[in-house]
């Protein structure tokens, strides 16, 4: 597989042979069956038949449009830029100046190199941003960034207004581009896995194919042999995504898991490719560091910490907004289960609790979100293994505009609905450096896909939520 080609030649030939992929068009894109996009898309889209012809009317819902090359003009449109902005950015990329940092596609001479992802998100580094509650201000700013109508509509969807206003316009623009680009890298990884599986299958005794021939007749017909071949790929994809459940986040299996007694169950909604490497081939924790959140954050001004919530609805809200802004990307809800006895065994100052409206909570969040050095009286929270407390709302710039912690109000608190329909502050479990051992040693992870049907159901249920959540 070439560095920029999203699909390997062998994999692409096989998928075209069984009718799950089209050839590249003059715009540099392909149509690919949604069940072959990434390592968990088969389970996520299992309601879509595999025998949908790519030229049929049903293909509109069964196939996704993806770039042929990762570093391409088509990718600029895929991640969210308008045609005009994609033209301008691609022209600049292909006419790179001879001096200064080189591109990642240039020979590595040991100097600075610009990645394509960093180049794309550089379009938002204009010095302009907004966290205003005026949607028109957001729309005008995104116009200056050159975002497409589709991307603007996804970010500004009124159903997600409450969670959107927890961050700034630049934050969500960058987050959307990152997510979509990582999604393309996930498609690339899945293609590599399928190619390896095809090679192994072709060399297996009894394959019945001449040396060098991996496929039957390359002309597509929806035959039983082609469908059998495509279904065998389903098994390979499932094997290449260990630890990710075959059941969705709202399935009976997932509900039973999060109600299992004896554990504190913590959740996090995130797009799947950002946790690449989290689990090993056996589905056990491999690199817990993939779950670190960047600073500044609620309880840390300069260090990266682990943030989870015991409120499933909060994790679901973040997951559904990610899914709304995604193209073909998979989104998951992570469930981290820690034995009750382990949490109960922690004593002060190893475990601390801090909730709104305690003035110390406002002081801690205000200091951390401003990236300030931790005041002496608050350093106990920095040294704790686990801090349980209220989740804040509003972007960092909103805290920068406050003169002091005394200006922090209830509007700066993330709210959820309790079982009686009351609006209450949401809670988070925040693990520090020492708390990482608790997660890695005592934590059990289950990952549930957040599937398109759940997105549709959630939006239908909350369509009247145009002002706030809950």
Short mmCIF file of N, CA and C in Angstrom, two decimals, residues 34 94 99 106 117 121 123 138 146 150 172 187 196 204 222 224 231 237 253 324 343 371 398 417 442 446 451 468:
data_model
loop_
_atom_site.label_atom_id
_atom_site.label_comp_id
_atom_site.label_asym_id
_atom_site.label_seq_id
_atom_site.Cartn_x
_atom_site.Cartn_y
_atom_site.Cartn_z
N UNK A 34 -20.67 0.64 2.98
CA UNK A 34 -20.46 1.10 4.35
C UNK A 34 -20.00 -0.01 5.29
N UNK A 94 0.17 22.02 -3.45
CA UNK A 94 0.90 21.50 -4.62
C UNK A 94 1.90 22.50 -5.19
N UNK A 99 11.53 27.05 0.31
CA UNK A 99 12.22 27.34 1.56
C UNK A 99 11.26 27.14 2.75
N UNK A 106 7.32 15.22 0.93
CA UNK A 106 8.66 15.49 0.39
C UNK A 106 9.69 14.57 1.03
N UNK A 117 -2.49 16.99 7.85
CA UNK A 117 -3.52 17.30 8.85
C UNK A 117 -3.26 18.66 9.49
N UNK A 121 -5.77 22.03 9.33
CA UNK A 121 -6.31 22.72 10.50
C UNK A 121 -5.68 24.10 10.67
N UNK A 123 -5.90 26.28 8.61
CA UNK A 123 -6.87 27.21 8.02
C UNK A 123 -7.70 27.91 9.09
N UNK A 138 -21.34 32.42 14.60
CA UNK A 138 -20.65 31.17 14.28
C UNK A 138 -20.66 30.92 12.78
N UNK A 146 -14.00 28.82 5.28
CA UNK A 146 -14.20 28.06 4.05
C UNK A 146 -14.81 26.69 4.27
N UNK A 150 -22.61 21.64 4.32
CA UNK A 150 -22.90 20.41 5.08
C UNK A 150 -22.21 20.42 6.44
N UNK A 172 -14.55 23.21 17.61
CA UNK A 172 -15.39 22.22 16.93
C UNK A 172 -15.00 22.07 15.46
N UNK A 187 -9.90 3.73 7.66
CA UNK A 187 -10.24 2.98 6.44
C UNK A 187 -8.98 2.40 5.83
N UNK A 196 -3.80 -8.39 4.03
CA UNK A 196 -3.04 -9.45 4.69
C UNK A 196 -3.86 -10.73 4.79
N UNK A 204 -3.27 -20.64 1.44
CA UNK A 204 -3.73 -21.75 2.25
C UNK A 204 -3.96 -22.97 1.36
N UNK A 222 -23.60 -10.52 -8.67
CA UNK A 222 -23.97 -10.82 -7.28
C UNK A 222 -24.19 -12.31 -7.08
N UNK A 224 -23.37 -16.24 -5.56
CA UNK A 224 -23.19 -16.80 -4.23
C UNK A 224 -21.72 -16.84 -3.85
N UNK A 231 -18.61 -12.01 2.66
CA UNK A 231 -18.95 -12.32 4.06
C UNK A 231 -17.72 -12.80 4.83
N UNK A 237 -12.58 -8.55 9.45
CA UNK A 237 -12.71 -7.23 10.06
C UNK A 237 -12.99 -7.34 11.55
N UNK A 253 -27.43 -6.12 25.68
CA UNK A 253 -26.15 -6.54 26.24
C UNK A 253 -25.42 -5.37 26.89
N UNK A 324 -23.03 12.93 14.59
CA UNK A 324 -23.72 13.89 13.72
C UNK A 324 -22.73 14.62 12.82
N UNK A 343 -12.43 1.49 44.65
CA UNK A 343 -12.73 2.91 44.88
C UNK A 343 -12.91 3.17 46.38
N UNK A 371 -5.04 27.96 32.50
CA UNK A 371 -3.68 27.46 32.36
C UNK A 371 -2.71 28.01 33.39
N UNK A 398 -13.96 31.58 27.64
CA UNK A 398 -14.99 32.16 28.52
C UNK A 398 -14.43 32.37 29.93
N UNK A 417 -30.34 15.51 33.19
CA UNK A 417 -31.61 15.24 33.85
C UNK A 417 -31.48 13.98 34.70
N UNK A 442 -6.82 -2.23 37.51
CA UNK A 442 -8.12 -2.67 38.02
C UNK A 442 -9.27 -2.45 37.04
N UNK A 446 -14.94 -2.14 28.15
CA UNK A 446 -15.81 -2.63 27.09
C UNK A 446 -16.11 -1.45 26.18
N UNK A 451 -24.22 3.42 16.83
CA UNK A 451 -24.56 3.14 15.43
C UNK A 451 -25.54 4.17 14.87
N UNK A 468 -31.49 24.21 25.19
CA UNK A 468 -30.52 23.76 26.17
C UNK A 468 -30.71 22.28 26.45
#
